Amino acid sequence: MDKIKKIGVLTSGGDSPGMNAAIRAVVRTGIYHGLEVYGIMDGYNGLIRNEFIHLKTHSVSNIIQRGGTILKTARSMDFMEEAGRQKAYEHLKMHGLDALVVIGGNGTFTGANVFINEYDFPIMGAPGTIDNDLYGTDLTIGYDTAVNTVMQAVDKIRDTAASHNRLFFIEVMGRDAGFIALRSGIATGAEDILVPETVTYIDELVEILEKGFRHNKKSGIIIVAEGDDAGGAFEIARKVKEKYDQYDTRVTILGHLQRGGSPTATDRILASTLGYGAVTALLEGRRGEMVGLLNREIAYTSFEKAIKHHKGIKQELLDIARILST
Ligand code: F6P
C-alpha cells in the first residue's frame, strides 16, 4: 500500500452544524501528521469540476463555532453518472491526492462506495447530517444542535399555545427518521410525537387529546416528523380536526432553520473527534468505512452497512414520551 501524503476533504448532502468543526479537525490532524490537505468545493461536484483548494492550518481558524460549511455542499447528480465519477478520478490523480475524507449522510456514503468499487480509491467518511439516521454511530454531526434549535422554537410556541388555548402541530425535519422529533418532543414535553418508524393512528391521537382535555389541558403540542406515514403536519392537523374540534389548531413548519446555527459543544466535540478519527484511520490503512461514535468510543462501520442497516428508534424513549406527557 502506497504511503498517504496528500488528502482531500469535502462536505456533501444537506449541511449540518458541526461540519466546519469536522473540516478543521481533518485539516489539522492531517497537517500534524505531515500531510498536505486539499478542500474540495461543493461536495462531489468540486471533484468533477476541478475545484480544489490547498488548506493550511490558518485556513480553518475561527470556524469551529460556525454553522454551515466553508467548503459548501451539494447533492451531486453528476457523481451518480459514470462519466462524472471518471472526471472526479482524473482530477484526484491530477492533484496527486492519495485519499479522501467525505463528510455527509446516506447519499454521500452511497456515492463513496460506488467510487471505491470502481477506482479502489481510499475514502473514509464522517457522519454529517441533522437526521441522525446512520447506522454505526450513536450520534451524527449536527443532530444535537438541531434538537436544541427545535427545543428552543417549541418552547416559544408553547407560550403562545398556552396563552390562546391552542393545539399546535409542529413539523420537524426527518424524511425517513424520527430522531429529531422524538428527542425534541421529550425535551419539550410534547403531548404526542409522530414518527415514520411507527404507524400513526389518528384515533389514538384523538384519544390522547380527549384525555388531556378531560384533565383540563387547554393547549397542546404535537411534534410531527416530516416523513410520518399519516402525512405532514398540515395533513395530520386536518385529519384530527375532522374527528375532534375542541381545540383551535395551528400548524408550524420549522423547516431549514433546523439546519443552521452555531453547533453545540456536543457537536463540536463529536465533529472534532470524528474528523481526527477519519484521518488517523486512513493512515492506519482503513478504507471504505464511516467513523462513528458508539458508547463514547470511536467505531468503524463499512459504508455498505452504514447505508443499508437501519438504526431503530428506542421503544423505551417512545414509552417515556407517552408516560410523561399525560
Ligand atoms: O437529510 C437532511 C435533511 O435536512 C432532511 O431532514 C430533509 O428532509 C432534507 O434534508 C431537506 O433537504 P433540502 O435541503 O434539499 O430541502
Short mmCIF file of C-alpha atoms and ligand atoms in Angstrom, two decimals:
data_model
loop_
_atom_site.label_atom_id
_atom_site.label_comp_id
_atom_site.label_asym_id
_atom_site.label_seq_id
_atom_site.Cartn_x
_atom_site.Cartn_y
_atom_site.Cartn_z
CA MET A 1 0.00 0.00 0.00
CA ASP A 2 1.39 3.40 -1.02
CA LYS A 3 2.08 5.90 1.72
CA ILE A 4 -0.58 8.62 2.05
CA LYS A 5 0.89 12.11 1.57
CA LYS A 6 -1.99 14.20 0.23
CA ILE A 7 -5.62 14.00 1.23
CA GLY A 8 -8.80 15.81 0.26
CA VAL A 9 -11.83 16.69 2.32
CA LEU A 10 -15.35 17.54 1.18
CA THR A 11 -18.82 18.03 2.62
CA SER A 12 -21.81 16.67 0.77
CA GLY A 13 -25.60 16.33 1.12
CA GLY A 14 -27.60 18.57 3.45
CA ASP A 15 -25.36 20.79 5.56
CA SER A 16 -25.29 20.27 9.30
CA PRO A 17 -23.93 22.35 12.20
CA GLY A 18 -20.50 20.99 13.10
CA MET A 19 -19.35 20.26 9.55
CA ASN A 20 -16.88 23.13 9.86
CA ALA A 21 -15.51 21.70 13.09
CA ALA A 22 -15.03 18.37 11.27
CA ILE A 23 -13.22 20.07 8.35
CA ARG A 24 -10.96 21.83 10.84
CA ALA A 25 -10.19 18.52 12.55
CA VAL A 26 -9.35 16.79 9.26
CA VAL A 27 -7.07 19.64 8.16
CA ARG A 28 -5.22 19.96 11.44
CA THR A 29 -4.86 16.23 12.08
CA GLY A 30 -3.56 15.83 8.53
CA ILE A 31 -1.04 18.63 8.89
CA TYR A 32 0.03 17.27 12.29
CA HIS A 33 0.92 14.00 10.54
CA GLY A 34 2.83 15.81 7.79
CA LEU A 35 0.14 15.53 5.10
CA GLU A 36 -0.94 18.11 2.58
CA VAL A 37 -4.68 18.73 2.78
CA TYR A 38 -6.97 19.96 -0.01
CA GLY A 39 -10.52 21.17 0.38
CA ILE A 40 -12.91 20.25 -2.43
CA MET A 41 -15.75 22.69 -3.07
CA ASP A 42 -19.47 21.83 -3.44
CA GLY A 43 -19.27 18.18 -2.48
CA TYR A 44 -18.61 15.72 -5.29
CA ASN A 45 -19.29 18.48 -7.83
CA GLY A 46 -15.94 20.04 -6.91
CA LEU A 47 -14.15 16.80 -7.78
CA ILE A 48 -15.83 16.76 -11.18
CA ARG A 49 -15.32 20.49 -11.86
CA ASN A 50 -11.79 20.53 -10.52
CA GLU A 51 -12.35 22.92 -7.61
CA PHE A 52 -9.57 22.05 -5.20
CA ILE A 53 -8.08 24.46 -2.66
CA HIS A 54 -4.98 23.93 -0.60
CA LEU A 55 -5.86 24.25 3.08
CA LYS A 56 -3.34 25.34 5.69
CA THR A 57 -3.66 25.47 9.46
CA HIS A 58 -4.89 29.07 9.38
CA SER A 59 -7.42 28.29 6.60
CA VAL A 60 -9.58 26.66 9.26
CA SER A 61 -9.10 29.25 12.00
CA ASN A 62 -12.23 30.66 13.57
CA ILE A 63 -14.65 28.17 12.04
CA ILE A 64 -15.26 25.67 14.85
CA GLN A 65 -18.20 27.77 16.08
CA ARG A 66 -19.77 28.42 12.67
CA GLY A 67 -22.76 26.60 11.22
CA GLY A 68 -22.90 25.63 7.54
CA THR A 69 -19.78 24.50 5.72
CA ILE A 70 -16.94 26.66 4.39
CA LEU A 71 -16.48 24.11 1.58
CA LYS A 72 -20.16 24.45 0.58
CA THR A 73 -22.16 21.35 -0.18
CA ALA A 74 -24.33 19.78 -2.84
CA ARG A 75 -26.24 16.66 -3.71
CA SER A 76 -24.33 15.90 -6.90
CA MET A 77 -26.35 14.44 -9.76
CA ASP A 78 -23.24 14.27 -11.97
CA PHE A 79 -21.45 11.98 -9.49
CA MET A 80 -24.27 9.46 -9.97
CA GLU A 81 -23.14 9.13 -13.59
CA GLU A 82 -20.13 7.04 -14.61
CA ALA A 83 -18.76 9.92 -16.72
CA GLY A 84 -18.87 12.25 -13.70
CA ARG A 85 -17.04 9.79 -11.49
CA GLN A 86 -14.36 9.28 -14.14
CA LYS A 87 -13.75 13.05 -14.30
CA ALA A 88 -13.58 13.07 -10.50
CA TYR A 89 -10.93 10.32 -10.54
CA GLU A 90 -8.89 12.11 -13.19
CA HIS A 91 -8.84 15.30 -11.12
CA LEU A 92 -7.89 13.43 -7.95
CA LYS A 93 -4.93 11.88 -9.82
CA MET A 94 -4.05 15.21 -11.44
CA HIS A 95 -3.66 16.80 -8.00
CA GLY A 96 -1.83 13.74 -6.67
CA LEU A 97 -4.35 13.04 -3.92
CA ASP A 98 -3.95 9.67 -2.21
CA ALA A 99 -7.12 9.59 -0.14
CA LEU A 100 -10.34 11.41 0.71
CA VAL A 101 -12.44 12.19 3.76
CA VAL A 102 -16.11 12.73 2.95
CA ILE A 103 -18.45 14.31 5.49
CA GLY A 104 -22.15 13.73 4.91
CA GLY A 105 -25.03 11.32 5.14
CA ASN A 106 -26.52 8.38 3.34
CA GLY A 107 -26.22 9.76 -0.22
CA THR A 108 -22.62 10.80 0.41
CA PHE A 109 -21.58 7.32 1.53
CA THR A 110 -23.53 5.66 -1.27
CA GLY A 111 -21.53 7.74 -3.77
CA ALA A 112 -18.26 6.99 -1.97
CA ASN A 113 -18.98 3.27 -2.01
CA VAL A 114 -19.65 3.18 -5.76
CA PHE A 115 -16.47 5.19 -6.37
CA ILE A 116 -14.32 2.83 -4.24
CA ASN A 117 -15.68 -0.19 -6.11
CA GLU A 118 -14.84 1.40 -9.45
CA TYR A 119 -11.47 3.01 -8.70
CA ASP A 120 -10.23 1.36 -5.49
CA PHE A 121 -9.58 4.84 -4.08
CA PRO A 122 -9.12 5.15 -0.27
CA ILE A 123 -12.02 7.03 1.32
CA MET A 124 -13.14 7.36 4.93
CA GLY A 125 -16.38 9.06 5.98
CA ALA A 126 -17.63 11.10 8.92
CA PRO A 127 -21.40 11.20 9.53
CA GLY A 128 -22.71 14.72 9.00
CA THR A 129 -26.49 15.04 8.96
CA ILE A 130 -29.01 16.53 11.34
CA ASP A 131 -31.24 13.45 10.89
CA ASN A 132 -29.09 11.04 12.96
CA ASP A 133 -30.24 8.27 10.63
CA LEU A 134 -26.93 6.48 10.10
CA TYR A 135 -26.24 3.02 11.39
CA GLY A 136 -22.89 2.67 13.20
CA THR A 137 -22.92 5.82 15.27
CA ASP A 138 -24.97 6.91 18.26
CA LEU A 139 -24.86 10.49 17.06
CA THR A 140 -24.32 12.24 13.75
CA ILE A 141 -22.71 15.67 13.46
CA GLY A 142 -25.41 18.36 13.67
CA TYR A 143 -28.13 16.29 15.27
CA ASP A 144 -27.67 17.65 18.80
CA THR A 145 -27.68 21.25 17.57
CA ALA A 146 -30.84 20.64 15.51
CA VAL A 147 -32.60 19.13 18.54
CA ASN A 148 -31.66 22.15 20.64
CA THR A 149 -32.84 24.52 17.90
CA VAL A 150 -36.19 22.71 17.76
CA MET A 151 -36.46 22.72 21.54
CA GLN A 152 -35.99 26.49 21.70
CA ALA A 153 -38.55 27.07 18.96
CA VAL A 154 -41.12 24.76 20.55
CA ASP A 155 -40.67 26.44 23.95
CA LYS A 156 -41.60 29.72 22.28
CA ILE A 157 -44.60 28.22 20.54
CA ARG A 158 -45.69 26.74 23.88
CA ASP A 159 -46.01 30.27 25.29
CA THR A 160 -48.41 31.38 22.62
CA ALA A 161 -50.23 27.99 22.56
CA ALA A 162 -50.93 28.29 26.29
CA SER A 163 -51.98 31.93 26.06
CA HIS A 164 -54.53 31.22 23.31
CA ASN A 165 -55.61 27.72 24.38
CA ARG A 166 -54.45 26.31 21.08
CA LEU A 167 -53.25 22.99 19.78
CA PHE A 168 -50.10 23.25 17.64
CA PHE A 169 -48.86 20.70 15.14
CA ILE A 170 -45.16 21.37 14.68
CA GLU A 171 -43.36 19.71 11.80
CA VAL A 172 -39.68 18.96 12.19
CA MET A 173 -37.14 17.56 9.72
CA GLY A 174 -36.54 13.85 9.26
CA ARG A 175 -37.53 12.48 5.88
CA ASP A 176 -37.14 8.87 6.91
CA ALA A 177 -36.30 9.10 10.58
CA GLY A 178 -37.96 10.37 13.74
CA PHE A 179 -34.88 11.02 15.84
CA ILE A 180 -35.20 14.82 15.87
CA ALA A 181 -38.93 14.56 16.59
CA LEU A 182 -38.54 12.07 19.41
CA ARG A 183 -35.73 13.80 21.26
CA SER A 184 -37.11 17.31 20.89
CA GLY A 185 -40.57 16.03 21.79
CA ILE A 186 -39.33 14.59 25.07
CA ALA A 187 -37.32 17.73 25.80
CA THR A 188 -40.39 19.94 25.34
CA GLY A 189 -42.96 17.65 26.96
CA ALA A 190 -44.97 17.36 23.74
CA GLU A 191 -48.43 15.83 24.07
CA ASP A 192 -47.60 13.39 21.29
CA ILE A 193 -44.75 12.66 18.88
CA LEU A 194 -45.42 11.20 15.44
CA VAL A 195 -42.52 9.43 13.74
CA PRO A 196 -42.08 7.47 10.50
CA GLU A 197 -40.81 4.39 12.38
CA THR A 198 -44.23 3.68 13.94
CA VAL A 199 -47.70 3.65 12.42
CA THR A 200 -49.69 6.76 13.28
CA TYR A 201 -53.34 6.17 14.16
CA ILE A 202 -55.36 9.37 14.15
CA ASP A 203 -57.92 7.79 16.52
CA GLU A 204 -55.18 7.11 19.04
CA LEU A 205 -54.02 10.72 18.81
CA VAL A 206 -57.59 11.94 19.25
CA GLU A 207 -57.88 9.74 22.36
CA ILE A 208 -54.76 11.32 23.83
CA LEU A 209 -56.16 14.78 23.13
CA GLU A 210 -59.56 13.91 24.64
CA LYS A 211 -57.91 12.55 27.75
CA GLY A 212 -55.88 15.72 28.11
CA PHE A 213 -58.97 17.82 27.61
CA ARG A 214 -60.80 15.87 30.37
CA HIS A 215 -57.80 16.53 32.63
CA ASN A 216 -58.21 20.20 31.96
CA LYS A 217 -55.43 20.60 29.42
CA LYS A 218 -56.19 23.73 27.49
CA SER A 219 -53.40 23.67 24.94
CA GLY A 220 -51.02 21.19 23.40
CA ILE A 221 -48.04 20.48 21.19
CA ILE A 222 -47.87 17.62 18.72
CA ILE A 223 -44.47 17.09 17.09
CA VAL A 224 -44.66 15.61 13.61
CA ALA A 225 -41.61 14.25 11.79
CA GLU A 226 -41.88 15.35 8.15
CA GLY A 227 -41.75 11.74 6.95
CA ASP A 228 -44.60 10.47 9.11
CA ASP A 229 -46.79 7.84 7.45
CA ALA A 230 -50.00 9.78 8.18
CA GLY A 231 -48.74 12.85 6.29
CA GLY A 232 -47.15 16.18 7.09
CA ALA A 233 -48.29 18.46 9.91
CA PHE A 234 -50.98 20.21 7.80
CA GLU A 235 -52.44 16.90 6.70
CA ILE A 236 -52.48 15.45 10.21
CA ALA A 237 -53.98 18.62 11.68
CA ARG A 238 -56.76 18.39 9.09
CA LYS A 239 -57.42 14.72 9.85
CA VAL A 240 -57.57 15.42 13.59
CA LYS A 241 -59.84 18.42 13.13
CA GLU A 242 -62.28 16.22 11.19
CA LYS A 243 -62.71 13.94 14.20
CA TYR A 244 -62.15 16.31 17.08
CA ASP A 245 -62.57 20.03 17.06
CA GLN A 246 -62.36 21.04 20.71
CA TYR A 247 -59.19 22.92 20.00
CA ASP A 248 -58.34 25.88 17.88
CA THR A 249 -55.43 24.41 15.90
CA ARG A 250 -52.39 25.91 14.24
CA VAL A 251 -49.53 24.43 12.22
CA THR A 252 -45.86 25.45 12.23
CA ILE A 253 -43.27 24.01 9.84
CA LEU A 254 -39.84 24.65 11.33
CA GLY A 255 -38.03 23.86 8.06
CA HIS A 256 -34.47 24.81 7.30
CA LEU A 257 -33.86 26.88 10.40
CA GLN A 258 -33.13 23.45 11.93
CA ARG A 259 -30.07 23.11 9.73
CA GLY A 260 -28.35 26.35 10.69
CA GLY A 261 -26.78 27.92 13.73
CA SER A 262 -23.68 27.62 15.83
CA PRO A 263 -23.02 23.98 16.81
CA THR A 264 -23.49 22.88 20.42
CA ALA A 265 -20.48 21.74 22.46
CA THR A 266 -21.60 18.14 21.87
CA ASP A 267 -21.49 18.62 18.09
CA ARG A 268 -18.17 20.47 18.13
CA ILE A 269 -16.53 17.73 20.18
CA LEU A 270 -18.14 14.96 18.15
CA ALA A 271 -17.05 16.59 14.87
CA SER A 272 -13.51 17.14 16.19
CA THR A 273 -13.27 13.51 17.31
CA LEU A 274 -14.64 12.05 14.07
CA GLY A 275 -12.60 14.33 11.79
CA TYR A 276 -9.47 13.32 13.71
CA GLY A 277 -10.62 9.69 13.64
CA ALA A 278 -11.13 9.67 9.87
CA VAL A 279 -7.58 10.88 9.15
CA THR A 280 -5.87 8.56 11.65
CA ALA A 281 -7.91 5.67 10.26
CA LEU A 282 -6.68 6.41 6.71
CA LEU A 283 -3.10 6.50 7.98
CA GLU A 284 -3.66 3.12 9.66
CA GLY A 285 -4.72 1.72 6.30
CA ARG A 286 -8.51 1.68 6.83
CA ARG A 287 -10.76 2.39 3.85
CA GLY A 288 -14.40 2.39 2.87
CA GLU A 289 -15.70 2.98 6.35
CA MET A 290 -17.60 5.56 8.34
CA VAL A 291 -16.06 6.70 11.60
CA GLY A 292 -18.73 6.91 14.26
CA LEU A 293 -19.10 7.04 17.99
CA LEU A 294 -20.64 4.05 19.77
CA ASN A 295 -20.90 4.15 23.54
CA ARG A 296 -18.48 7.08 23.50
CA GLU A 297 -15.80 5.12 21.67
CA ILE A 298 -14.65 5.61 18.07
CA ALA A 299 -16.12 2.80 15.94
CA TYR A 300 -15.83 1.91 12.25
CA THR A 301 -18.68 0.69 10.07
CA SER A 302 -18.36 -0.19 6.39
CA PHE A 303 -20.16 2.27 4.09
CA GLU A 304 -22.28 -0.61 2.90
CA LYS A 305 -23.54 -1.39 6.40
CA ALA A 306 -23.97 2.27 7.37
CA ILE A 307 -26.19 2.78 4.32
CA LYS A 308 -28.16 -0.46 4.34
CA HIS A 309 -28.82 -1.07 8.01
CA HIS A 310 -31.31 0.96 9.96
CA LYS A 311 -30.71 2.39 13.36
CA GLY A 312 -34.01 1.76 15.12
CA ILE A 313 -35.69 4.24 17.34
CA LYS A 314 -35.69 3.21 21.01
CA GLN A 315 -39.10 1.97 22.13
CA GLU A 316 -38.16 3.00 25.67
CA LEU A 317 -37.92 6.65 24.58
CA LEU A 318 -41.33 6.44 22.93
CA ASP A 319 -42.71 4.98 26.20
CA ILE A 320 -41.07 7.72 28.25
CA ALA A 321 -42.58 10.37 25.98
CA ARG A 322 -46.09 8.88 26.26
CA ILE A 323 -45.98 8.30 30.03
CA LEU A 324 -44.63 11.72 30.90
CA SER A 325 -46.93 13.71 28.66
CA THR A 326 -50.20 12.54 30.22
O1 F6P B 1 -31.12 14.99 5.29
C1 F6P B 1 -31.19 16.18 5.96
C2 F6P B 1 -32.45 16.93 5.64
O2 F6P B 1 -32.40 18.10 6.40
C3 F6P B 1 -33.76 16.16 5.85
O3 F6P B 1 -34.18 16.11 7.20
C4 F6P B 1 -34.69 16.95 4.96
O4 F6P B 1 -35.78 16.16 4.57
C5 F6P B 1 -33.83 17.30 3.80
O5 F6P B 1 -32.52 17.31 4.28
C6 F6P B 1 -34.18 18.61 3.15
O6 F6P B 1 -33.39 18.75 2.02
P1 F6P B 1 -33.21 20.10 1.18
O7 F6P B 1 -32.29 20.98 1.94
O8 F6P B 1 -32.65 19.66 -0.10
O9 F6P B 1 -34.57 20.72 1.08
#
